[in-house]
Amino acid sequence: MFIALSTFTIANDMAAEVREAFKNRPHMVDKESGFMKLEVMYPQENENEIWLMTYWTDEESYKVWFANHYKDSHHGIPKGLKLVLGSTKVRFLEHVCG
């Protein structure tokens, strides 16, 4: 299993709107080959920091989605959202057990 962990920090107190947008997301990625699930969370000590974990059967499936559909999947972002400069990060993880 391949996991992509994307993190970012909201700069303008729109955390509630961003969380609501994820709850109401259009589920476009759900139909992609190799996609397993998406989890959205935030650390208790900073509600403005958002973590997105997408689970894939393999890294190649993620790369195909990212190359072809990544931009389309962000149409539901709340208008006016601003991020803390330099806070956006993507890390790639290999699942060991669980």
mmCIF file with all atom_site columns, N, CA and C in Angstrom, residues 33-96:
data_model
loop_
_atom_site.group_PDB
_atom_site.id
_atom_site.type_symbol
_atom_site.label_atom_id
_atom_site.label_alt_id
_atom_site.label_comp_id
_atom_site.label_asym_id
_atom_site.label_entity_id
_atom_site.label_seq_id
_atom_site.pdbx_PDB_ins_code
_atom_site.Cartn_x
_atom_site.Cartn_y
_atom_site.Cartn_z
_atom_site.occupancy
_atom_site.B_iso_or_equiv
_atom_site.pdbx_formal_charge
_atom_site.auth_seq_id
_atom_site.auth_comp_id
_atom_site.auth_asym_id
_atom_site.auth_atom_id
_atom_site.pdbx_PDB_model_num
ATOM 1   N N  . SER A 1 33 ? -8.406  4.575  -10.517 1.00 0.00 ? 33 SER A N  1
ATOM 2   C CA . SER A 1 33 ? -7.776  3.266  -10.420 1.00 0.00 ? 33 SER A CA 1
ATOM 3   C C  . SER A 1 33 ? -6.726  3.271  -9.313  1.00 0.00 ? 33 SER A C  1
ATOM 4   N N  . GLY A 1 34 ? -6.793  2.299  -8.443  1.00 0.00 ? 34 GLY A N  1
ATOM 5   C CA . GLY A 1 34 ? -5.817  2.158  -7.367  1.00 0.00 ? 34 GLY A CA 1
ATOM 6   C C  . GLY A 1 34 ? -6.147  2.944  -6.108  1.00 0.00 ? 34 GLY A C  1
ATOM 7   N N  . PHE A 1 35 ? -7.129  3.844  -6.157  1.00 0.00 ? 35 PHE A N  1
ATOM 8   C CA . PHE A 1 35 ? -7.493  4.624  -4.975  1.00 0.00 ? 35 PHE A CA 1
ATOM 9   C C  . PHE A 1 35 ? -8.219  3.734  -3.978  1.00 0.00 ? 35 PHE A C  1
ATOM 10  N N  . MET A 1 36 ? -7.860  3.883  -2.701  1.00 0.00 ? 36 MET A N  1
ATOM 11  C CA . MET A 1 36 ? -8.497  3.087  -1.656  1.00 0.00 ? 36 MET A CA 1
ATOM 12  C C  . MET A 1 36 ? -9.354  3.948  -0.729  1.00 0.00 ? 36 MET A C  1
ATOM 13  N N  . LYS A 1 37 ? -8.762  5.018  -0.179  1.00 0.00 ? 37 LYS A N  1
ATOM 14  C CA . LYS A 1 37 ? -9.542  5.875  0.708   1.00 0.00 ? 37 LYS A CA 1
ATOM 15  C C  . LYS A 1 37 ? -8.804  7.189  0.956   1.00 0.00 ? 37 LYS A C  1
ATOM 16  N N  . LEU A 1 38 ? -9.572  8.153  1.461   1.00 0.00 ? 38 LEU A N  1
ATOM 17  C CA . LEU A 1 38 ? -9.057  9.467  1.846   1.00 0.00 ? 38 LEU A CA 1
ATOM 18  C C  . LEU A 1 38 ? -9.448  9.710  3.294   1.00 0.00 ? 38 LEU A C  1
ATOM 19  N N  . GLU A 1 39 ? -8.500  10.161 4.089   1.00 0.00 ? 39 GLU A N  1
ATOM 20  C CA . GLU A 1 39 ? -8.782  10.575 5.456   1.00 0.00 ? 39 GLU A CA 1
ATOM 21  C C  . GLU A 1 39 ? -8.329  12.019 5.607   1.00 0.00 ? 39 GLU A C  1
ATOM 22  N N  . VAL A 1 40 ? -9.166  12.829 6.243   1.00 0.00 ? 40 VAL A N  1
ATOM 23  C CA . VAL A 1 40 ? -8.848  14.237 6.491   1.00 0.00 ? 40 VAL A CA 1
ATOM 24  C C  . VAL A 1 40 ? -8.879  14.434 7.997   1.00 0.00 ? 40 VAL A C  1
ATOM 25  N N  . MET A 1 41 ? -7.824  15.029 8.529   1.00 0.00 ? 41 MET A N  1
ATOM 26  C CA . MET A 1 41 ? -7.729  15.225 9.974   1.00 0.00 ? 41 MET A CA 1
ATOM 27  C C  . MET A 1 41 ? -6.927  16.476 10.286  1.00 0.00 ? 41 MET A C  1
ATOM 28  N N  . TYR A 1 42 ? -6.941  16.863 11.547  1.00 0.00 ? 42 TYR A N  1
ATOM 29  C CA . TYR A 1 42 ? -6.094  17.965 12.002  1.00 0.00 ? 42 TYR A CA 1
ATOM 30  C C  . TYR A 1 42 ? -5.628  17.668 13.418  1.00 0.00 ? 42 TYR A C  1
ATOM 31  N N  . PRO A 1 43 ? -4.432  18.154 13.775  1.00 0.00 ? 43 PRO A N  1
ATOM 32  C CA . PRO A 1 43 ? -3.941  17.920 15.130  1.00 0.00 ? 43 PRO A CA 1
ATOM 33  C C  . PRO A 1 43 ? -4.728  18.766 16.131  1.00 0.00 ? 43 PRO A C  1
ATOM 34  N N  . GLN A 1 44 ? -4.989  18.232 17.296  1.00 0.00 ? 44 GLN A N  1
ATOM 35  C CA . GLN A 1 44 ? -5.766  18.945 18.304  1.00 0.00 ? 44 GLN A CA 1
ATOM 36  C C  . GLN A 1 44 ? -5.130  20.268 18.710  1.00 0.00 ? 44 GLN A C  1
ATOM 37  N N  . GLU A 1 45 ? -3.819  20.344 18.633  1.00 0.00 ? 45 GLU A N  1
ATOM 38  C CA . GLU A 1 45 ? -3.158  21.573 19.071  1.00 0.00 ? 45 GLU A CA 1
ATOM 39  C C  . GLU A 1 45 ? -3.167  22.684 18.019  1.00 0.00 ? 45 GLU A C  1
ATOM 40  N N  . ASN A 1 46 ? -3.634  22.382 16.808  1.00 0.00 ? 46 ASN A N  1
ATOM 41  C CA . ASN A 1 46 ? -3.663  23.410 15.761  1.00 0.00 ? 46 ASN A CA 1
ATOM 42  C C  . ASN A 1 46 ? -4.762  23.089 14.748  1.00 0.00 ? 46 ASN A C  1
ATOM 43  N N  . GLU A 1 47 ? -5.954  23.609 14.971  1.00 0.00 ? 47 GLU A N  1
ATOM 44  C CA . GLU A 1 47 ? -7.076  23.299 14.085  1.00 0.00 ? 47 GLU A CA 1
ATOM 45  C C  . GLU A 1 47 ? -6.919  23.890 12.694  1.00 0.00 ? 47 GLU A C  1
ATOM 46  N N  . ASN A 1 48 ? -5.957  24.782 12.498  1.00 0.00 ? 48 ASN A N  1
ATOM 47  C CA . ASN A 1 48 ? -5.704  25.370 11.175  1.00 0.00 ? 48 ASN A CA 1
ATOM 48  C C  . ASN A 1 48 ? -4.769  24.524 10.319  1.00 0.00 ? 48 ASN A C  1
ATOM 49  N N  . GLU A 1 49 ? -4.203  23.478 10.892  1.00 0.00 ? 49 GLU A N  1
ATOM 50  C CA . GLU A 1 49 ? -3.321  22.582 10.141  1.00 0.00 ? 49 GLU A CA 1
ATOM 51  C C  . GLU A 1 49 ? -4.152  21.386 9.674   1.00 0.00 ? 49 GLU A C  1
ATOM 52  N N  . ILE A 1 50 ? -4.165  21.132 8.377   1.00 0.00 ? 50 ILE A N  1
ATOM 53  C CA . ILE A 1 50 ? -4.971  20.056 7.809   1.00 0.00 ? 50 ILE A CA 1
ATOM 54  C C  . ILE A 1 50 ? -4.044  18.971 7.264   1.00 0.00 ? 50 ILE A C  1
ATOM 55  N N  . TRP A 1 51 ? -4.388  17.733 7.547   1.00 0.00 ? 51 TRP A N  1
ATOM 56  C CA . TRP A 1 51 ? -3.650  16.580 7.037   1.00 0.00 ? 51 TRP A CA 1
ATOM 57  C C  . TRP A 1 51 ? -4.592  15.772 6.149   1.00 0.00 ? 51 TRP A C  1
ATOM 58  N N  . LEU A 1 52 ? -4.141  15.475 4.948   1.00 0.00 ? 52 LEU A N  1
ATOM 59  C CA . LEU A 1 52 ? -4.896  14.635 4.014   1.00 0.00 ? 52 LEU A CA 1
ATOM 60  C C  . LEU A 1 52 ? -4.076  13.382 3.753   1.00 0.00 ? 52 LEU A C  1
ATOM 61  N N  . MET A 1 53 ? -4.653  12.256 4.015   1.00 0.00 ? 53 MET A N  1
ATOM 62  C CA . MET A 1 53 ? -3.974  11.000 3.735   1.00 0.00 ? 53 MET A CA 1
ATOM 63  C C  . MET A 1 53 ? -4.771  10.263 2.676   1.00 0.00 ? 53 MET A C  1
ATOM 64  N N  . THR A 1 54 ? -4.163  10.060 1.523   1.00 0.00 ? 54 THR A N  1
ATOM 65  C CA . THR A 1 54 ? -4.796  9.254  0.485   1.00 0.00 ? 54 THR A CA 1
ATOM 66  C C  . THR A 1 54 ? -4.076  7.913  0.425   1.00 0.00 ? 54 THR A C  1
ATOM 67  N N  . TYR A 1 55 ? -4.853  6.864  0.377   1.00 0.00 ? 55 TYR A N  1
ATOM 68  C CA . TYR A 1 55 ? -4.343  5.494  0.366   1.00 0.00 ? 55 TYR A CA 1
ATOM 69  C C  . TYR A 1 55 ? -4.546  4.915  -1.029  1.00 0.00 ? 55 TYR A C  1
ATOM 70  N N  . TRP A 1 56 ? -3.488  4.314  -1.554  1.00 0.00 ? 56 TRP A N  1
ATOM 71  C CA . TRP A 1 56 ? -3.481  3.775  -2.914  1.00 0.00 ? 56 TRP A CA 1
ATOM 72  C C  . TRP A 1 56 ? -2.949  2.351  -2.883  1.00 0.00 ? 56 TRP A C  1
ATOM 73  N N  . THR A 1 57 ? -3.355  1.568  -3.862  1.00 0.00 ? 57 THR A N  1
ATOM 74  C CA . THR A 1 57 ? -2.824  0.211  -3.955  1.00 0.00 ? 57 THR A CA 1
ATOM 75  C C  . THR A 1 57 ? -1.343  0.230  -4.299  1.00 0.00 ? 57 THR A C  1
ATOM 76  N N  . ASP A 1 58 ? -0.909  1.278  -5.032  1.00 0.00 ? 58 ASP A N  1
ATOM 77  C CA . ASP A 1 58 ? 0.492   1.367  -5.451  1.00 0.00 ? 58 ASP A CA 1
ATOM 78  C C  . ASP A 1 58 ? 0.831   2.815  -5.813  1.00 0.00 ? 58 ASP A C  1
ATOM 79  N N  . GLU A 1 59 ? 2.102   3.117  -5.842  1.00 0.00 ? 59 GLU A N  1
ATOM 80  C CA . GLU A 1 59 ? 2.583   4.471  -6.125  1.00 0.00 ? 59 GLU A CA 1
ATOM 81  C C  . GLU A 1 59 ? 2.228   4.923  -7.544  1.00 0.00 ? 59 GLU A C  1
ATOM 82  N N  . GLU A 1 60 ? 2.270   4.023  -8.496  1.00 0.00 ? 60 GLU A N  1
ATOM 83  C CA . GLU A 1 60 ? 1.976   4.378  -9.885  1.00 0.00 ? 60 GLU A CA 1
ATOM 84  C C  . GLU A 1 60 ? 0.550   4.918  -10.034 1.00 0.00 ? 60 GLU A C  1
ATOM 85  N N  . SER A 1 61 ? -0.407  4.330  -9.342  1.00 0.00 ? 61 SER A N  1
ATOM 86  C CA . SER A 1 61 ? -1.790  4.809  -9.397  1.00 0.00 ? 61 SER A CA 1
ATOM 87  C C  . SER A 1 61 ? -1.878  6.251  -8.904  1.00 0.00 ? 61 SER A C  1
ATOM 88  N N  . TYR A 1 62 ? -1.186  6.540  -7.810  1.00 0.00 ? 62 TYR A N  1
ATOM 89  C CA . TYR A 1 62 ? -1.153  7.916  -7.295  1.00 0.00 ? 62 TYR A CA 1
ATOM 90  C C  . TYR A 1 62 ? -0.554  8.859  -8.333  1.00 0.00 ? 62 TYR A C  1
ATOM 91  N N  . LYS A 1 63 ? 0.552   8.475  -8.926  1.00 0.00 ? 63 LYS A N  1
ATOM 92  C CA . LYS A 1 63 ? 1.223   9.334  -9.907  1.00 0.00 ? 63 LYS A CA 1
ATOM 93  C C  . LYS A 1 63 ? 0.330   9.614  -11.113 1.00 0.00 ? 63 LYS A C  1
ATOM 94  N N  . VAL A 1 64 ? -0.400  8.619  -11.584 1.00 0.00 ? 64 VAL A N  1
ATOM 95  C CA . VAL A 1 64 ? -1.314  8.803  -12.713 1.00 0.00 ? 64 VAL A CA 1
ATOM 96  C C  . VAL A 1 64 ? -2.411  9.793  -12.328 1.00 0.00 ? 64 VAL A C  1
ATOM 97  N N  . TRP A 1 65 ? -2.998  9.616  -11.146 1.00 0.00 ? 65 TRP A N  1
ATOM 98  C CA . TRP A 1 65 ? -4.035  10.552 -10.689 1.00 0.00 ? 65 TRP A CA 1
ATOM 99  C C  . TRP A 1 65 ? -3.465  11.962 -10.566 1.00 0.00 ? 65 TRP A C  1
ATOM 100 N N  . PHE A 1 66 ? -2.320  12.085 -9.932  1.00 0.00 ? 66 PHE A N  1
ATOM 101 C CA . PHE A 1 66 ? -1.723  13.400 -9.718  1.00 0.00 ? 66 PHE A CA 1
ATOM 102 C C  . PHE A 1 66 ? -1.445  14.100 -11.049 1.00 0.00 ? 66 PHE A C  1
ATOM 103 N N  . ALA A 1 67 ? -0.928  13.381 -12.009 1.00 0.00 ? 67 ALA A N  1
ATOM 104 C CA . ALA A 1 67 ? -0.590  13.970 -13.308 1.00 0.00 ? 67 ALA A CA 1
ATOM 105 C C  . ALA A 1 67 ? -1.825  14.386 -14.099 1.00 0.00 ? 67 ALA A C  1
ATOM 106 N N  . ASN A 1 68 ? -2.937  13.679 -13.926 1.00 0.00 ? 68 ASN A N  1
ATOM 107 C CA . ASN A 1 68 ? -4.104  13.899 -14.778 1.00 0.00 ? 68 ASN A CA 1
ATOM 108 C C  . ASN A 1 68 ? -5.297  14.583 -14.117 1.00 0.00 ? 68 ASN A C  1
ATOM 109 N N  . HIS A 1 69 ? -5.445  14.459 -12.803 1.00 0.00 ? 69 HIS A N  1
ATOM 110 C CA . HIS A 1 69 ? -6.686  14.926 -12.184 1.00 0.00 ? 69 HIS A CA 1
ATOM 111 C C  . HIS A 1 69 ? -6.506  15.753 -10.920 1.00 0.00 ? 69 HIS A C  1
ATOM 112 N N  . TYR A 1 70 ? -5.300  15.987 -10.489 1.00 0.00 ? 70 TYR A N  1
ATOM 113 C CA . TYR A 1 70 ? -5.054  16.690 -9.232  1.00 0.00 ? 70 TYR A CA 1
ATOM 114 C C  . TYR A 1 70 ? -5.754  18.048 -9.202  1.00 0.00 ? 70 TYR A C  1
ATOM 115 N N  . LYS A 1 71 ? -5.570  18.868 -10.243 1.00 0.00 ? 71 LYS A N  1
ATOM 116 C CA . LYS A 1 71 ? -6.176  20.212 -10.260 1.00 0.00 ? 71 LYS A CA 1
ATOM 117 C C  . LYS A 1 71 ? -7.694  20.140 -10.232 1.00 0.00 ? 71 LYS A C  1
ATOM 118 N N  . ASP A 1 72 ? -8.283  19.217 -10.981 1.00 0.00 ? 72 ASP A N  1
ATOM 119 C CA . ASP A 1 72 ? -9.744  19.086 -11.017 1.00 0.00 ? 72 ASP A CA 1
ATOM 120 C C  . ASP A 1 72 ? -10.326 18.787 -9.636  1.00 0.00 ? 72 ASP A C  1
ATOM 121 N N  . SER A 1 73 ? -9.559  18.097 -8.817  1.00 0.00 ? 73 SER A N  1
ATOM 122 C CA . SER A 1 73 ? -10.075 17.670 -7.521  1.00 0.00 ? 73 SER A CA 1
ATOM 123 C C  . SER A 1 73 ? -10.128 18.804 -6.494  1.00 0.00 ? 73 SER A C  1
ATOM 124 N N  . HIS A 1 74 ? -9.627  19.985 -6.848  1.00 0.00 ? 74 HIS A N  1
ATOM 125 C CA . HIS A 1 74 ? -9.575  21.092 -5.898  1.00 0.00 ? 74 HIS A CA 1
ATOM 126 C C  . HIS A 1 74 ? -10.594 22.191 -6.187  1.00 0.00 ? 74 HIS A C  1
ATOM 127 N N  . HIS A 1 75 ? -11.632 21.889 -6.958  1.00 0.00 ? 75 HIS A N  1
ATOM 128 C CA . HIS A 1 75 ? -12.641 22.901 -7.289  1.00 0.00 ? 75 HIS A CA 1
ATOM 129 C C  . HIS A 1 75 ? -13.501 23.312 -6.102  1.00 0.00 ? 75 HIS A C  1
ATOM 130 N N  . GLY A 1 76 ? -13.599 22.507 -5.075  1.00 0.00 ? 76 GLY A N  1
ATOM 131 C CA . GLY A 1 76 ? -14.446 22.826 -3.927  1.00 0.00 ? 76 GLY A CA 1
ATOM 132 C C  . GLY A 1 76 ? -13.767 23.631 -2.839  1.00 0.00 ? 76 GLY A C  1
ATOM 133 N N  . ILE A 1 77 ? -12.560 24.115 -3.102  1.00 0.00 ? 77 ILE A N  1
ATOM 134 C CA . ILE A 1 77 ? -11.833 24.889 -2.102  1.00 0.00 ? 77 ILE A CA 1
ATOM 135 C C  . ILE A 1 77 ? -12.601 26.181 -1.814  1.00 0.00 ? 77 ILE A C  1
ATOM 136 N N  . PRO A 1 78 ? -12.821 26.510 -0.546  1.00 0.00 ? 78 PRO A N  1
ATOM 137 C CA . PRO A 1 78 ? -13.568 27.724 -0.220  1.00 0.00 ? 78 PRO A CA 1
ATOM 138 C C  . PRO A 1 78 ? -12.900 28.984 -0.795  1.00 0.00 ? 78 PRO A C  1
ATOM 139 N N  . LYS A 1 79 ? -13.709 29.872 -1.319  1.00 0.00 ? 79 LYS A N  1
ATOM 140 C CA . LYS A 1 79 ? -13.209 31.129 -1.879  1.00 0.00 ? 79 LYS A CA 1
ATOM 141 C C  . LYS A 1 79 ? -12.571 31.958 -0.775  1.00 0.00 ? 79 LYS A C  1
ATOM 142 N N  . GLY A 1 80 ? -11.449 32.565 -1.078  1.00 0.00 ? 80 GLY A N  1
ATOM 143 C CA . GLY A 1 80 ? -10.758 33.427 -0.126  1.00 0.00 ? 80 GLY A CA 1
ATOM 144 C C  . GLY A 1 80 ? -9.769  32.715 0.773   1.00 0.00 ? 80 GLY A C  1
ATOM 145 N N  . LEU A 1 81 ? -9.660  31.395 0.637   1.00 0.00 ? 81 LEU A N  1
ATOM 146 C CA . LEU A 1 81 ? -8.738  30.636 1.483   1.00 0.00 ? 81 LEU A CA 1
ATOM 147 C C  . LEU A 1 81 ? -7.305  31.073 1.246   1.00 0.00 ? 81 LEU A C  1
ATOM 148 N N  . LYS A 1 82 ? -6.590  31.300 2.335   1.00 0.00 ? 82 LYS A N  1
ATOM 149 C CA . LYS A 1 82 ? -5.167  31.634 2.265   1.00 0.00 ? 82 LYS A CA 1
ATOM 150 C C  . LYS A 1 82 ? -4.408  30.655 3.147   1.00 0.00 ? 82 LYS A C  1
ATOM 151 N N  . LEU A 1 83 ? -3.252  30.213 2.642   1.00 0.00 ? 83 LEU A N  1
ATOM 152 C CA . LEU A 1 83 ? -2.421  29.267 3.387   1.00 0.00 ? 83 LEU A CA 1
ATOM 153 C C  . LEU A 1 83 ? -1.184  29.966 3.919   1.00 0.00 ? 83 LEU A C  1
ATOM 154 N N  . VAL A 1 84 ? -0.658  29.446 5.006   1.00 0.00 ? 84 VAL A N  1
ATOM 155 C CA . VAL A 1 84 ? 0.605   29.934 5.535   1.00 0.00 ? 84 VAL A CA 1
ATOM 156 C C  . VAL A 1 84 ? 1.683   29.608 4.517   1.00 0.00 ? 84 VAL A C  1
ATOM 157 N N  . LEU A 1 85 ? 2.416   30.622 4.113   1.00 0.00 ? 85 LEU A N  1
ATOM 158 C CA . LEU A 1 85 ? 3.463   30.450 3.115   1.00 0.00 ? 85 LEU A CA 1
ATOM 159 C C  . LEU A 1 85 ? 4.452   29.381 3.559   1.00 0.00 ? 85 LEU A C  1
ATOM 160 N N  . GLY A 1 86 ? 4.726   28.437 2.686   1.00 0.00 ? 86 GLY A N  1
ATOM 161 C CA . GLY A 1 86 ? 5.689   27.371 2.976   1.00 0.00 ? 86 GLY A CA 1
ATOM 162 C C  . GLY A 1 86 ? 5.131   26.225 3.806   1.00 0.00 ? 86 GLY A C  1
ATOM 163 N N  . SER A 1 87 ? 3.839   26.262 4.119   1.00 0.00 ? 87 SER A N  1
ATOM 164 C CA . SER A 1 87 ? 3.283   25.208 4.987   1.00 0.00 ? 87 SER A CA 1
ATOM 165 C C  . SER A 1 87 ? 2.851   23.963 4.222   1.00 0.00 ? 87 SER A C  1
ATOM 166 N N  . THR A 1 88 ? 2.716   24.065 2.926   1.00 0.00 ? 88 THR A N  1
ATOM 167 C CA . THR A 1 88 ? 2.246   22.926 2.134   1.00 0.00 ? 88 THR A CA 1
ATOM 168 C C  . THR A 1 88 ? 3.369   21.915 1.946   1.00 0.00 ? 88 THR A C  1
ATOM 169 N N  . LYS A 1 89 ? 3.102   20.686 2.354   1.00 0.00 ? 89 LYS A N  1
ATOM 170 C CA . LYS A 1 89 ? 4.100   19.617 2.231   1.00 0.00 ? 89 LYS A CA 1
ATOM 171 C C  . LYS A 1 89 ? 3.406   18.337 1.792   1.00 0.00 ? 89 LYS A C  1
ATOM 172 N N  . VAL A 1 90 ? 4.122   17.515 1.048   1.00 0.00 ? 90 VAL A N  1
ATOM 173 C CA . VAL A 1 90 ? 3.636   16.189 0.681   1.00 0.00 ? 90 VAL A CA 1
ATOM 174 C C  . VAL A 1 90 ? 4.714   15.192 1.064   1.00 0.00 ? 90 VAL A C  1
ATOM 175 N N  . ARG A 1 91 ? 4.310   14.157 1.763   1.00 0.00 ? 91 ARG A N  1
ATOM 176 C CA . ARG A 1 91 ? 5.225   13.082 2.125   1.00 0.00 ? 91 ARG A CA 1
ATOM 177 C C  . ARG A 1 91 ? 4.625   11.774 1.627   1.00 0.00 ? 91 ARG A C  1
ATOM 178 N N  . PHE A 1 92 ? 5.489   10.871 1.257   1.00 0.00 ? 92 PHE A N  1
ATOM 179 C CA . PHE A 1 92 ? 5.043   9.578  0.737   1.00 0.00 ? 92 PHE A CA 1
ATOM 180 C C  . PHE A 1 92 ? 5.444   8.498  1.726   1.00 0.00 ? 92 PHE A C  1
ATOM 181 N N  . LEU A 1 93 ? 4.492   7.631  2.020   1.00 0.00 ? 93 LEU A N  1
ATOM 182 C CA . LEU A 1 93 ? 4.686   6.610  3.042   1.00 0.00 ? 93 LEU A CA 1
ATOM 183 C C  . LEU A 1 93 ? 4.421   5.223  2.474   1.00 0.00 ? 93 LEU A C  1
ATOM 184 N N  . GLU A 1 94 ? 5.127   4.261  2.971   1.00 0.00 ? 94 GLU A N  1
ATOM 185 C CA . GLU A 1 94 ? 4.859   2.861  2.665   1.00 0.00 ? 94 GLU A CA 1
ATOM 186 C C  . GLU A 1 94 ? 4.227   2.251  3.903   1.00 0.00 ? 94 GLU A C  1
ATOM 187 N N  . HIS A 1 95 ? 3.117   1.579  3.727   1.00 0.00 ? 95 HIS A N  1
ATOM 188 C CA . HIS A 1 95 ? 2.414   0.944  4.824   1.00 0.00 ? 95 HIS A CA 1
ATOM 189 C C  . HIS A 1 95 ? 3.110   -0.359 5.188   1.00 0.00 ? 95 HIS A C  1
ATOM 190 N N  . VAL A 1 96 ? 3.379   -0.570 6.468   1.00 0.00 ? 96 VAL A N  1
ATOM 191 C CA . VAL A 1 96 ? 4.090   -1.760 6.912   1.00 0.00 ? 96 VAL A CA 1
ATOM 192 C C  . VAL A 1 96 ? 3.114   -2.803 7.466   1.00 0.00 ? 96 VAL A C  1
#
